[in-house]
Short mmCIF file of C-alpha atoms and ligand atoms in Angstrom, two decimals:
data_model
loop_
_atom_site.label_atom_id
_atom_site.label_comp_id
_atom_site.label_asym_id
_atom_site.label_seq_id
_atom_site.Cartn_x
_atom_site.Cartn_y
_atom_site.Cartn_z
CA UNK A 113 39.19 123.51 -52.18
CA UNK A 114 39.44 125.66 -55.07
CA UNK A 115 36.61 128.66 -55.54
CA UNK A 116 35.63 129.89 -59.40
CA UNK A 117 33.56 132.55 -59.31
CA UNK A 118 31.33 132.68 -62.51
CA UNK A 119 29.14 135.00 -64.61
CA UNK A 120 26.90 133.86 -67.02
CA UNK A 121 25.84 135.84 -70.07
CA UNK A 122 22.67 134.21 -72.07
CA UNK A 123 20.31 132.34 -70.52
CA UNK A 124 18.52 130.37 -73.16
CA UNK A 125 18.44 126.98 -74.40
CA UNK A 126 22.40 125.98 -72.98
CA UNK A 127 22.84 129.31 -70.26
CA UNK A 128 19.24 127.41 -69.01
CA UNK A 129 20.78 123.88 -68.88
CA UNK A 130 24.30 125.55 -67.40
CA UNK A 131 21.92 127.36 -64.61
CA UNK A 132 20.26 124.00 -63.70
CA UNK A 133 23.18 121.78 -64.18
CA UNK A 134 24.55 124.40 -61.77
CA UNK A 135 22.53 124.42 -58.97
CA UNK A 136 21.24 121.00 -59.38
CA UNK A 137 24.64 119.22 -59.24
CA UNK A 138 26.61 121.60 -56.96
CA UNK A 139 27.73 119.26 -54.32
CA UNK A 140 28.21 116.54 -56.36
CA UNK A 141 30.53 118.65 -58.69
CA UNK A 142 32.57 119.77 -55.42
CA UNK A 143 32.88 116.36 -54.08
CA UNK A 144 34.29 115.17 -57.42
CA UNK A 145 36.53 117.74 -58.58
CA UNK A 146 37.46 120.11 -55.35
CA UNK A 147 36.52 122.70 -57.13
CA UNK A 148 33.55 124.70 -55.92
CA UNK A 149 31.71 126.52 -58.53
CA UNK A 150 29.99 129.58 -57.66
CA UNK A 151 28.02 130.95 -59.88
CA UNK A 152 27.84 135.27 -59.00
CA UNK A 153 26.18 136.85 -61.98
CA UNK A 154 23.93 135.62 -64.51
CA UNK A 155 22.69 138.45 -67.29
CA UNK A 156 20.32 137.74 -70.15
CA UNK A 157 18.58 140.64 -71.76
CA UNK A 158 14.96 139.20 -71.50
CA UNK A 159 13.64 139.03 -67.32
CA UNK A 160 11.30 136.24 -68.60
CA UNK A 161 14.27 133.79 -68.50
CA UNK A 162 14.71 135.23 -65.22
CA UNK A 163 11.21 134.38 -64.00
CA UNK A 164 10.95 130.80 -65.65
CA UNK A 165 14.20 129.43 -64.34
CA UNK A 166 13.71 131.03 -60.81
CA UNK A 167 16.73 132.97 -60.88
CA UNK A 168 16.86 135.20 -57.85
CA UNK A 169 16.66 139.05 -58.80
CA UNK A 170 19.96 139.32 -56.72
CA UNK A 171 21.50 137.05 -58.84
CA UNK A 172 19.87 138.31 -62.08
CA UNK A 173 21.02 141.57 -64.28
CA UNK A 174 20.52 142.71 -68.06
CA UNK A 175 23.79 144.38 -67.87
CA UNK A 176 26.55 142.71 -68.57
CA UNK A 177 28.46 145.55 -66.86
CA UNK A 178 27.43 144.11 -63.72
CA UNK A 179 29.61 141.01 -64.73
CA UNK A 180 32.54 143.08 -66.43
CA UNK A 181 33.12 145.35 -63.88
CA UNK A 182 32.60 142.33 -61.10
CA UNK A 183 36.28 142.06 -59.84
CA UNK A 184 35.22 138.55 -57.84
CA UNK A 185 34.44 137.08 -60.97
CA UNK A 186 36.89 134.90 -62.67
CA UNK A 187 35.47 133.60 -65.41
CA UNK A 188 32.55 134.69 -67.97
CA UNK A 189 30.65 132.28 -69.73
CA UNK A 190 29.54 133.32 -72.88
CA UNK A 191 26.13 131.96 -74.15
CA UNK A 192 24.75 134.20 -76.50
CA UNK A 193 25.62 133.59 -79.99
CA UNK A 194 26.16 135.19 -83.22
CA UNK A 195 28.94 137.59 -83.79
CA UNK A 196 28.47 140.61 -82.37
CA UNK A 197 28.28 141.61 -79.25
CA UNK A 198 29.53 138.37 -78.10
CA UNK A 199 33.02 139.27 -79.85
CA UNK A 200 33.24 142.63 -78.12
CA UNK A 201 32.22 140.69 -74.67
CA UNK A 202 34.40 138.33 -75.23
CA UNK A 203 37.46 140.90 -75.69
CA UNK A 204 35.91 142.87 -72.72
CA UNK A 205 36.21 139.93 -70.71
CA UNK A 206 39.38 139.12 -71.14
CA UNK A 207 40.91 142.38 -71.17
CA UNK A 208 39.46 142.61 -67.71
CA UNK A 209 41.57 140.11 -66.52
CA UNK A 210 38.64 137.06 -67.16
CA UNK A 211 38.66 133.61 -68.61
CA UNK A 212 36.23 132.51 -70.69
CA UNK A 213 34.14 129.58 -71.84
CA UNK A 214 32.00 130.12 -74.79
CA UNK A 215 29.63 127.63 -77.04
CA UNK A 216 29.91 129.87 -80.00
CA UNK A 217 31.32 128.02 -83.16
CA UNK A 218 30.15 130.76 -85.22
CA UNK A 219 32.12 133.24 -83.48
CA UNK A 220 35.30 130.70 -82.79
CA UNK A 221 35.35 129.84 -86.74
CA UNK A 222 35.19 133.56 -88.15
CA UNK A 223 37.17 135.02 -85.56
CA UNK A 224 39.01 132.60 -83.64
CA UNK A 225 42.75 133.58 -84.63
CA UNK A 226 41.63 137.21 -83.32
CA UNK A 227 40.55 135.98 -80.27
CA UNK A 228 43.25 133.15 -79.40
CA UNK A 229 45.25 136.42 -80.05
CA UNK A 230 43.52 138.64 -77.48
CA UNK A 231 43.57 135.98 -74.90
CA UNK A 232 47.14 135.07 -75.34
CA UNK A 233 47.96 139.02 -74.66
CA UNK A 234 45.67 139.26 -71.80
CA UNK A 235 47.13 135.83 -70.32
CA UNK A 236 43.88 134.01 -70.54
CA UNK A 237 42.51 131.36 -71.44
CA UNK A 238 39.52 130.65 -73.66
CA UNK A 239 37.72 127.06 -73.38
CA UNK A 240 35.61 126.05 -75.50
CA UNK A 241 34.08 122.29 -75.78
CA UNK A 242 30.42 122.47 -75.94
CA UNK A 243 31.44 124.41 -79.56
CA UNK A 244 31.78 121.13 -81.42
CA UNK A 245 29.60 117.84 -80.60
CA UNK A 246 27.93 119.33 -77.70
CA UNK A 247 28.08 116.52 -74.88
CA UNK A 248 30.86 114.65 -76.72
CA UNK A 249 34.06 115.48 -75.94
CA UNK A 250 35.64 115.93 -79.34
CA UNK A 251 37.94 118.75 -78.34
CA UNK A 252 39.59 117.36 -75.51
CA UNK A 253 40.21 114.06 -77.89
CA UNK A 254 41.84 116.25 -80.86
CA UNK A 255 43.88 118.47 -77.75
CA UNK A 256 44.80 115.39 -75.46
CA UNK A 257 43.97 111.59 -76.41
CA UNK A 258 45.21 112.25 -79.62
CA UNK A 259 48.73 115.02 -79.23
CA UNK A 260 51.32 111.81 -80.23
CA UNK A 261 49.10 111.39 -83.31
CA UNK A 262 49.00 113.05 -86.80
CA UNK A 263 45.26 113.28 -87.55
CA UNK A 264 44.93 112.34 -91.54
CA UNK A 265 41.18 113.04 -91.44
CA UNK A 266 37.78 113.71 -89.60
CA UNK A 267 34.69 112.42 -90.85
CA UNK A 268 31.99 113.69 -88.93
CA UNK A 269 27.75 114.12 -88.68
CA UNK A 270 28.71 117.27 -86.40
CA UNK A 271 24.84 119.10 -86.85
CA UNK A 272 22.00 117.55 -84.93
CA UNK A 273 19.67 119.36 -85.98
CA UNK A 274 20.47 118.60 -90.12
CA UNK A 275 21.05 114.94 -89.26
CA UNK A 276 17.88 114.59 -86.84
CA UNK A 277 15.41 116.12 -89.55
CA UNK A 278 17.02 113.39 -92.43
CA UNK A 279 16.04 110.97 -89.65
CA UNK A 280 12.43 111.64 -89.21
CA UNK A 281 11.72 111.75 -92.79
CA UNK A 282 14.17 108.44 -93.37
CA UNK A 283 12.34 106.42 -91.08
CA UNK A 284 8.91 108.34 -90.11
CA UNK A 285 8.17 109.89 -93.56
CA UNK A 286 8.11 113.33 -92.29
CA UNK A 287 8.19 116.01 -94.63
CA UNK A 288 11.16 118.38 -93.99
CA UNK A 289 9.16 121.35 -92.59
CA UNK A 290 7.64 119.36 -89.74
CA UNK A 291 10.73 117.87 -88.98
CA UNK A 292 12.69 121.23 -88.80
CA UNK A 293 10.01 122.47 -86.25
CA UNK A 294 10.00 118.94 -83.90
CA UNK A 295 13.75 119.99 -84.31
CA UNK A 296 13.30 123.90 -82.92
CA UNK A 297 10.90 122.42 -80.07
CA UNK A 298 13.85 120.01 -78.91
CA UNK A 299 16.10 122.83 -78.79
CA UNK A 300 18.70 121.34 -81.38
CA UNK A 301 18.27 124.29 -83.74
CA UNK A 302 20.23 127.71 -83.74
CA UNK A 303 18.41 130.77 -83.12
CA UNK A 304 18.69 130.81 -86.98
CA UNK A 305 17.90 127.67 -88.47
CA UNK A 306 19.09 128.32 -91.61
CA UNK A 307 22.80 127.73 -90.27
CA UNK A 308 22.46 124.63 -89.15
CA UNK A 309 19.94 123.14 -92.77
CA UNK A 310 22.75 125.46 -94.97
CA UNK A 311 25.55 123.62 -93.60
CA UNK A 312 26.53 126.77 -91.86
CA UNK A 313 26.74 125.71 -88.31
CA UNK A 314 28.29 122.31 -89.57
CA UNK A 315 31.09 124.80 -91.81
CA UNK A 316 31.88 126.36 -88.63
CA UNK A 317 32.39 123.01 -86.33
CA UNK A 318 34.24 121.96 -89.36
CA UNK A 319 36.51 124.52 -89.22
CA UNK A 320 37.66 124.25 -85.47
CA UNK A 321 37.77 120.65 -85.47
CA UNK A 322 40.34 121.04 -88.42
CA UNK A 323 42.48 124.22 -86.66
CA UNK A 324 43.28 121.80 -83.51
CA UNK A 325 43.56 118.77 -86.08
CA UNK A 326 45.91 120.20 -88.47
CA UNK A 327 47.62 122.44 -86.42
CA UNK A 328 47.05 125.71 -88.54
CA UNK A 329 44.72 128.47 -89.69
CA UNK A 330 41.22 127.62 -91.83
CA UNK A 331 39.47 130.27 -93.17
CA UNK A 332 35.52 129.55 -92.67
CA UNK A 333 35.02 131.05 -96.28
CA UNK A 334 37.13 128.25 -97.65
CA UNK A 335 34.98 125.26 -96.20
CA UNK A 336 32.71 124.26 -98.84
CA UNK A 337 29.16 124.23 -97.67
CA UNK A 338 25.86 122.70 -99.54
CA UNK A 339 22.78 121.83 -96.86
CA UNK A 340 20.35 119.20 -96.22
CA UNK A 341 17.44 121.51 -97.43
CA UNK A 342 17.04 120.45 -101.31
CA UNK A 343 17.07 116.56 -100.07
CA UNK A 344 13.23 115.72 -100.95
CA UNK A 345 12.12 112.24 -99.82
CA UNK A 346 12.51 110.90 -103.12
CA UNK A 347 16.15 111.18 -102.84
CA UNK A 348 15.82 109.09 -99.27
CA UNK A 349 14.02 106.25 -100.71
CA UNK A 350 16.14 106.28 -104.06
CA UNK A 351 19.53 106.40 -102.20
CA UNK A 352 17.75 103.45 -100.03
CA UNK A 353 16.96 101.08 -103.19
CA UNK A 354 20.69 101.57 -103.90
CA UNK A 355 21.97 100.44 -100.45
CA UNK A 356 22.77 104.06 -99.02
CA UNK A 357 21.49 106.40 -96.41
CA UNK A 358 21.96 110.13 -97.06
CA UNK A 359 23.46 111.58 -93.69
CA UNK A 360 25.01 115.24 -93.20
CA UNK A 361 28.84 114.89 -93.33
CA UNK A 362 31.78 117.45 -92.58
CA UNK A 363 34.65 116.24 -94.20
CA UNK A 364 38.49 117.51 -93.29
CA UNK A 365 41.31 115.39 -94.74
CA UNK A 366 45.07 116.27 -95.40
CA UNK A 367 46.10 115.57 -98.80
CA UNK A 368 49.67 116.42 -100.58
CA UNK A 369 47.67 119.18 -102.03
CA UNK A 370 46.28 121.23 -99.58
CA UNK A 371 43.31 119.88 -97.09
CA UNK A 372 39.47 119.36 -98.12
CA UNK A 373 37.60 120.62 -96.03
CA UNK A 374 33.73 120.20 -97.25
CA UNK A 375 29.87 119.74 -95.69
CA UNK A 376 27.46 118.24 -97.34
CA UNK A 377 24.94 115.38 -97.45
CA UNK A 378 26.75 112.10 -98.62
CA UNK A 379 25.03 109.04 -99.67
CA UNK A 380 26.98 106.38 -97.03
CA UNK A 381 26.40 102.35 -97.42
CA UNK A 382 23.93 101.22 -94.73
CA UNK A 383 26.79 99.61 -93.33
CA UNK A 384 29.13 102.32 -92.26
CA UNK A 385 29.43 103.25 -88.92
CA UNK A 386 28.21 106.60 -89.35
CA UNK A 387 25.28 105.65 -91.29
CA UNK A 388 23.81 104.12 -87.54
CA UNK A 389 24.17 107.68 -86.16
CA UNK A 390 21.20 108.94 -86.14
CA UNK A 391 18.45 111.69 -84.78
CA UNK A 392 20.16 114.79 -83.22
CA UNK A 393 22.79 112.46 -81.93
CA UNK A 394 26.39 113.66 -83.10
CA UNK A 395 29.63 110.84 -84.38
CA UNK A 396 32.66 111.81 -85.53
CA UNK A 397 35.53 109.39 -87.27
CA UNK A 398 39.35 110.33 -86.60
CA UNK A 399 41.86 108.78 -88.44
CA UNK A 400 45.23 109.41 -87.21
CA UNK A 401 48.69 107.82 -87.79
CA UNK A 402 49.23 105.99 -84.64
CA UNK A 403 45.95 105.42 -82.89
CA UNK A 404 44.14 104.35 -86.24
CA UNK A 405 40.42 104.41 -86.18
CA UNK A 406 38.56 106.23 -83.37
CA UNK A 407 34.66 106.92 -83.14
CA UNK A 408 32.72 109.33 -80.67
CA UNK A 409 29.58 109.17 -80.57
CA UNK A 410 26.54 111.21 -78.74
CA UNK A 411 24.45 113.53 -78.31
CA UNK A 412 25.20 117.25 -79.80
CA UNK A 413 23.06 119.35 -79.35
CA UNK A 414 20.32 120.42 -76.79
CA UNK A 415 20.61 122.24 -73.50
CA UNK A 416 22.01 119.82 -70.82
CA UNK A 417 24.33 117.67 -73.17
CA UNK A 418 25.97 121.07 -74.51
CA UNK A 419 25.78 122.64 -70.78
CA UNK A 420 27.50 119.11 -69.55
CA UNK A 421 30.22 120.54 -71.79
CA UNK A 422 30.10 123.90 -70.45
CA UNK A 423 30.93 122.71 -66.85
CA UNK A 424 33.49 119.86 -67.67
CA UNK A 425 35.32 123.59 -69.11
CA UNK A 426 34.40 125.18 -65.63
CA UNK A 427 35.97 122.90 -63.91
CA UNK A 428 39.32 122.74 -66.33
CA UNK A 429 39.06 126.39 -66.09
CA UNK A 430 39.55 126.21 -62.12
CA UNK A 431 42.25 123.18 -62.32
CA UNK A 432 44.16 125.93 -64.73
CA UNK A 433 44.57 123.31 -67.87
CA UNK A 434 45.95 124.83 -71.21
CA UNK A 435 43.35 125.75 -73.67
CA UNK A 436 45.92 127.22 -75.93
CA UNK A 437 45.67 126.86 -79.60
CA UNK A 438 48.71 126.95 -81.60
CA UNK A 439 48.26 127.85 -85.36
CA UNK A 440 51.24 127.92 -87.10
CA UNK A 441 50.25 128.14 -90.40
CA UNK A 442 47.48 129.19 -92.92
CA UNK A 443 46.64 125.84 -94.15
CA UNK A 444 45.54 125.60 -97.97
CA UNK A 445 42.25 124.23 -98.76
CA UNK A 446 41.55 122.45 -101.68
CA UNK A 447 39.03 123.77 -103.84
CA UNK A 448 35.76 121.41 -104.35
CA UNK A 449 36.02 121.21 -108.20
CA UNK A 450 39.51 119.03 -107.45
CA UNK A 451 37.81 116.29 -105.83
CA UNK A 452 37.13 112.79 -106.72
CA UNK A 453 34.30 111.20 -106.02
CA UNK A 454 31.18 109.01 -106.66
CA UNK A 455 27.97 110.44 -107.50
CA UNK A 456 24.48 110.03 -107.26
CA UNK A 457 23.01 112.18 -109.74
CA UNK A 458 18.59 112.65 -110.15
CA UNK A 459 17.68 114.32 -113.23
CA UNK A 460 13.98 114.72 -114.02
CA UNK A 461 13.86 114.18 -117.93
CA UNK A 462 10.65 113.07 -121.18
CA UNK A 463 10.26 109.59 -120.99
CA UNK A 464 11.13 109.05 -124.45
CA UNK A 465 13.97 106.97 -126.62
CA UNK A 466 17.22 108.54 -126.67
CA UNK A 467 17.02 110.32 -123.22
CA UNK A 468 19.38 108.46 -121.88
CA UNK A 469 22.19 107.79 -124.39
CA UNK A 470 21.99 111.78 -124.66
CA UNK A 471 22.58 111.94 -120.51
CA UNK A 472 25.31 109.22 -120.68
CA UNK A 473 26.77 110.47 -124.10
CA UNK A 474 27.89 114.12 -121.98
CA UNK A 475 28.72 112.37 -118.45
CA UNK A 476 31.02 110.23 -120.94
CA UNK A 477 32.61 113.06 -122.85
CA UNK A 478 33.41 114.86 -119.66
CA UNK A 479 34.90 111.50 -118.28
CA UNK A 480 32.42 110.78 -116.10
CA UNK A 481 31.38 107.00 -116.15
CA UNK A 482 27.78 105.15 -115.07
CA UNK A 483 27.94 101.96 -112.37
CA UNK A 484 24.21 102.08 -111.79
CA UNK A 485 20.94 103.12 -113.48
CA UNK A 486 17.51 103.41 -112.12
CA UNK A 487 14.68 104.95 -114.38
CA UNK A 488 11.23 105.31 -112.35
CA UNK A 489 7.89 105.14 -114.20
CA UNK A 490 6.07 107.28 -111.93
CA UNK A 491 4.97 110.64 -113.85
CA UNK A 492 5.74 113.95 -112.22
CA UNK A 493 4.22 115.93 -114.74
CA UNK A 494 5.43 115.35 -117.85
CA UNK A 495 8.94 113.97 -116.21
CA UNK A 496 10.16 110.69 -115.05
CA UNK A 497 12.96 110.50 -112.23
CA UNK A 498 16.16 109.34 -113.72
CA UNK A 499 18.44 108.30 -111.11
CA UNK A 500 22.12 107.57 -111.56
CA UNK A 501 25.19 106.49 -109.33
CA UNK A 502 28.58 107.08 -110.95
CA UNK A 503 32.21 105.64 -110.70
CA UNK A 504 34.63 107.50 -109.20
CA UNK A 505 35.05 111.15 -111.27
CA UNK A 506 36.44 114.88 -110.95
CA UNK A 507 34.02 117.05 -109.71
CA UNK A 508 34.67 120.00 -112.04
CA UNK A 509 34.30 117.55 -115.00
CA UNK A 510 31.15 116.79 -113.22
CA UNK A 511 29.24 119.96 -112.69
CA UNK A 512 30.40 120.63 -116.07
CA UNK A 513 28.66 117.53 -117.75
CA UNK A 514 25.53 118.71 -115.44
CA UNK A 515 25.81 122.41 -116.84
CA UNK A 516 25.48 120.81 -119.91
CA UNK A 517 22.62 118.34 -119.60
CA UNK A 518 20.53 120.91 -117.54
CA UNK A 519 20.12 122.74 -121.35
CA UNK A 520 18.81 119.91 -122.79
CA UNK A 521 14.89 120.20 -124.02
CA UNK A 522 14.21 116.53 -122.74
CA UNK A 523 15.36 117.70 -119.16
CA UNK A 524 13.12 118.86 -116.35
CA UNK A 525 14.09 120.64 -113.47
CA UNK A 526 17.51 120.91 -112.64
CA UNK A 527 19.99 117.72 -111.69
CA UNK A 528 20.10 116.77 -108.09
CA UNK A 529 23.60 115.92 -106.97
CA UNK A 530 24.88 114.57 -104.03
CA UNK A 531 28.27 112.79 -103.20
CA UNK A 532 28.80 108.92 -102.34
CA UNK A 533 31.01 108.77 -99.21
CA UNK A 534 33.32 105.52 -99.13
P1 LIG B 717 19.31 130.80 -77.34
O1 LIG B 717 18.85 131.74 -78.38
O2 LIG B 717 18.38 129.78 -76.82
O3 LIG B 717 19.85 131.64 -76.05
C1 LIG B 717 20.56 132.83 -76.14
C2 LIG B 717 20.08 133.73 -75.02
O4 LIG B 717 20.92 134.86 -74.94
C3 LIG B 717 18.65 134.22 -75.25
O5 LIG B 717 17.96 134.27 -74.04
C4 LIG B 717 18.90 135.62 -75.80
O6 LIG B 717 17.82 136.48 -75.63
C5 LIG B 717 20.09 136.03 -74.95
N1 LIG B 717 20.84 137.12 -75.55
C6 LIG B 717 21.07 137.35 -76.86
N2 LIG B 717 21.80 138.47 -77.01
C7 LIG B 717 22.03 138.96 -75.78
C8 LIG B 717 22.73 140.09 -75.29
N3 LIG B 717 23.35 140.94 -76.11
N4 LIG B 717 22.78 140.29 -73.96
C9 LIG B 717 22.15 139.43 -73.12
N5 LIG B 717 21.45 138.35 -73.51
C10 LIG B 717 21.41 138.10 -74.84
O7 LIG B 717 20.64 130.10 -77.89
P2 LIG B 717 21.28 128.72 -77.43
O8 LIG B 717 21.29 128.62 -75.96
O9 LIG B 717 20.69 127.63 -78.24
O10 LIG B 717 22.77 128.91 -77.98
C11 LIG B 717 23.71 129.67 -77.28
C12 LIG B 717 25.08 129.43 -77.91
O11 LIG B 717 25.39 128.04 -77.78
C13 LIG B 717 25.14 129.72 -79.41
O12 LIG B 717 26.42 130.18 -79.73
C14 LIG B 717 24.92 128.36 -80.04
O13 LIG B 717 25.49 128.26 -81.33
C15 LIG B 717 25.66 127.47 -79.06
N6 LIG B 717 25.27 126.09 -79.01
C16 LIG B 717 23.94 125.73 -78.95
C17 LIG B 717 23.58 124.42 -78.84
C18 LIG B 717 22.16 123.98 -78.78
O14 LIG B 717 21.93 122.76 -78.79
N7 LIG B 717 21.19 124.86 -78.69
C19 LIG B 717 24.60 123.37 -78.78
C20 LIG B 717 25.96 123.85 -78.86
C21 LIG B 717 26.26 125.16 -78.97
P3 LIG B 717 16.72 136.58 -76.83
O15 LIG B 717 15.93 135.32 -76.74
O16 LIG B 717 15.98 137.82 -76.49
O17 LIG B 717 17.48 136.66 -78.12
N1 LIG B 718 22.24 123.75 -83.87
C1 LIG B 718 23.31 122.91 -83.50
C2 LIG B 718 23.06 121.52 -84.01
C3 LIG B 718 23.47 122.91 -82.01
O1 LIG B 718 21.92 121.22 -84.39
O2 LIG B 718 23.99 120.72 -84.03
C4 LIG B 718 24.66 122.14 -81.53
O3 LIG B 718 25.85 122.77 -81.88
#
């Protein structure tokens, strides 16, 4: 039987589920994988955690020097967030002679190289599943199923929280404010919510998933990021008359020319695959040279499908599997205005003759070609929704035509514009 001997800094939404995964399935856990988890220390810097979990006050400390300087423990699970402290814990941790298993994509994605570094030095390991997908085990696929492959390209809904508030006001009509806050009761949302409706938190999954994919460094500030939080309802029900649904995507995808690497709400055919995922639930689309096609699907985020993560790493932890990442280059990413797309563009414009040939007359000038026109009748003010899905185009040429247009007297508030995934 092998012992780990754990301390646990953070005791919120996933240290809570970790705690009561913990005690709840400790036999069970021993029984399957010989490994008995022990959990020593478990440090959060608010007692009322403490007190509504039942922790013992033996167990219990605000200091995380209690779990540094504990020489029994052998690994330190970091649950926390944000950048700092947990990046000087982190270090501390290792450099004490520690493993460590962390859900912190914010942290991995802007500092990662530094602390694959550290650990290497320190010979040990960091693990790191519930970062990415939550219960789904999308690391281990990119690190195991898939090592004889070349991945070509991830397509993923990797936020819950972005993709569960675009459900509720898909299909219940909620407006985007209620939504977020059903979403912050569930526990989906980061202690900020404004990374995971920015396409932050989705930037920062993106980024790891593409490291282990690809094989090399990403900078975080390359990803290009644009949230779910200017989609209005209108957009919903417009993208629906079309035959789309508008769902959160993070994009990586090798290319002769670098990768893309991009977030940001895509209008996808009711029939795709990932156009079914739907509430906080997570899916994520690998193409790769020899396997092909490969979908995971579940849930990713909350606190026992991310702390079901957080143990599967315990227990790789104790069996002493490699969590190393190898990053052999800095890989180029391309930047957005290169890319080639469809659009769906929603400009609010006079309802007068001439409006349109004017809109059309720049998108065609700048190479940008209609497939599909929708004008609305419904006032909003003294505007009309017009509502256009275009061919495939550059996106510089794009944002260029939209520049453009935006100056025009006849044109309301500025264009919405949104990608068309294939
Ligand atoms: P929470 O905010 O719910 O929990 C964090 C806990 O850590 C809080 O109790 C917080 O106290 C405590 N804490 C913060 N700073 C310190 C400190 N310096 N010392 C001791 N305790 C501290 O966050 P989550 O559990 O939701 O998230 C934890 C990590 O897991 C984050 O990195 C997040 O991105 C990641 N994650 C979250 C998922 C989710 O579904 N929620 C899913 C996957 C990953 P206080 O409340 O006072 O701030
Ligand atoms: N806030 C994150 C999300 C948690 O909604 O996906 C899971 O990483």
């Amino acid at each position: 039987m092998i012992k780990l001997d754990i301390g646990l800094i953070g005791l919120g939404t996933v240290g809570g589920g970790v705690y009561s995964l913990l005690k709840r399935k400790k036999s069970i856990l021993r029984e399957r994988s010989g490994v008995s988890l022990n959990l020593v220390k478990v440090c959060d810097r608010d007692s009322g955690r403490r007190r509504a979990l039942k922790v013992s006050t033996r167990q219990f400390t605000r200091n995380t020097k209690d779990i540094f300087q504990d020489v029994s423990i052998d690994v330190v699970i970091e649950l926390i967030g944000g950048i700092h402290p947990a990046k000087e814990y982190i270090i501390e941790a290792l450099r004490r002679g520690k493993n460590v298993i962390t859900a912190n994509k914010a942290l991995l994605a802007e500092c990662g190289t530094e602390l694959f570094r550290t650990a290497a030095e320190c010979n040990r390991k960091i693990f790191f599943e519930a970062s990415v997908g939550g219960a789904v085990p999308v690391i281990k696929t990119l690190r195991e199923s898939l090592i004889g492959n070349r991945v070509l390209s991830i397509s993923g809904i990797v936020n819950g929280t972005s993709n569960y508030i675009l459900t509720k006001m898909s299909q219940e009509g909620l407006d985007f404010g209620e939504a977020l806050s059903l979403a912050k009761k569930m526990g989906y949302a980061e202690a900020n919510p404004a990374l995971d409706i920015e396409g932050i938190d989705a930037a920062h999954k993106l980024t790891i998933l593409a490291m282990l994919a690809f094989g090399g460094e990403v900078r975080f500030r390359d990803v290009y990021r644009q949230g779910i939080n200017n989609i209005t309802a209108s957009d919903i029900a417009f993208a629906r008359e079309f035959g789309y649904v508008i769902k959160p995507l993070a994009i990586a995808k090798r290319t002769d020319e670098g990768i893309e690497a991009r977030v940001h709400p895509t209008l996808l055919p009711e029939y795709h695959i990932l156009a079914k995922v739907d509430g906080s639930f997570n899916g994520f689309l690998f193409r790769s040279d020899e396997a092909g096609e490969q979908l995971l699907y579940g849930r990713g985020a909350g606190s026992l499908p991310t702390a079901s993560a957080v143990v599967s790493d315990l227990i790789d932890c104790a069996n002493k599997k490699d969590s190393l990442v190898l990053l052999r280059e800095k890989l180029r990413v391309k930047p957005i205005g290169t890319l080639s797309s469809r659009y769906y563009l929603r400009f609010s414009v006079i309802d007068k003759p001439g409006v349109l040939s004017a809109i059309s007359g720049i998108l065609g000038r700048h190479k940008v070609s209609i497939s599909d026109v929708i004008q609305i009748e419904r006032r909003e003010g003294n505007f009309v929704p017009l509502i256009m899905i275009t061919h495939e185009a550059m996106e510089d040429n794009v944002m260029k035509a939209l520049g453009l247009i935006d100056r025009l007297r006849i044109v309301g508030r500025s264009p919405q514009v949104l990608r068309i995934g294939d």
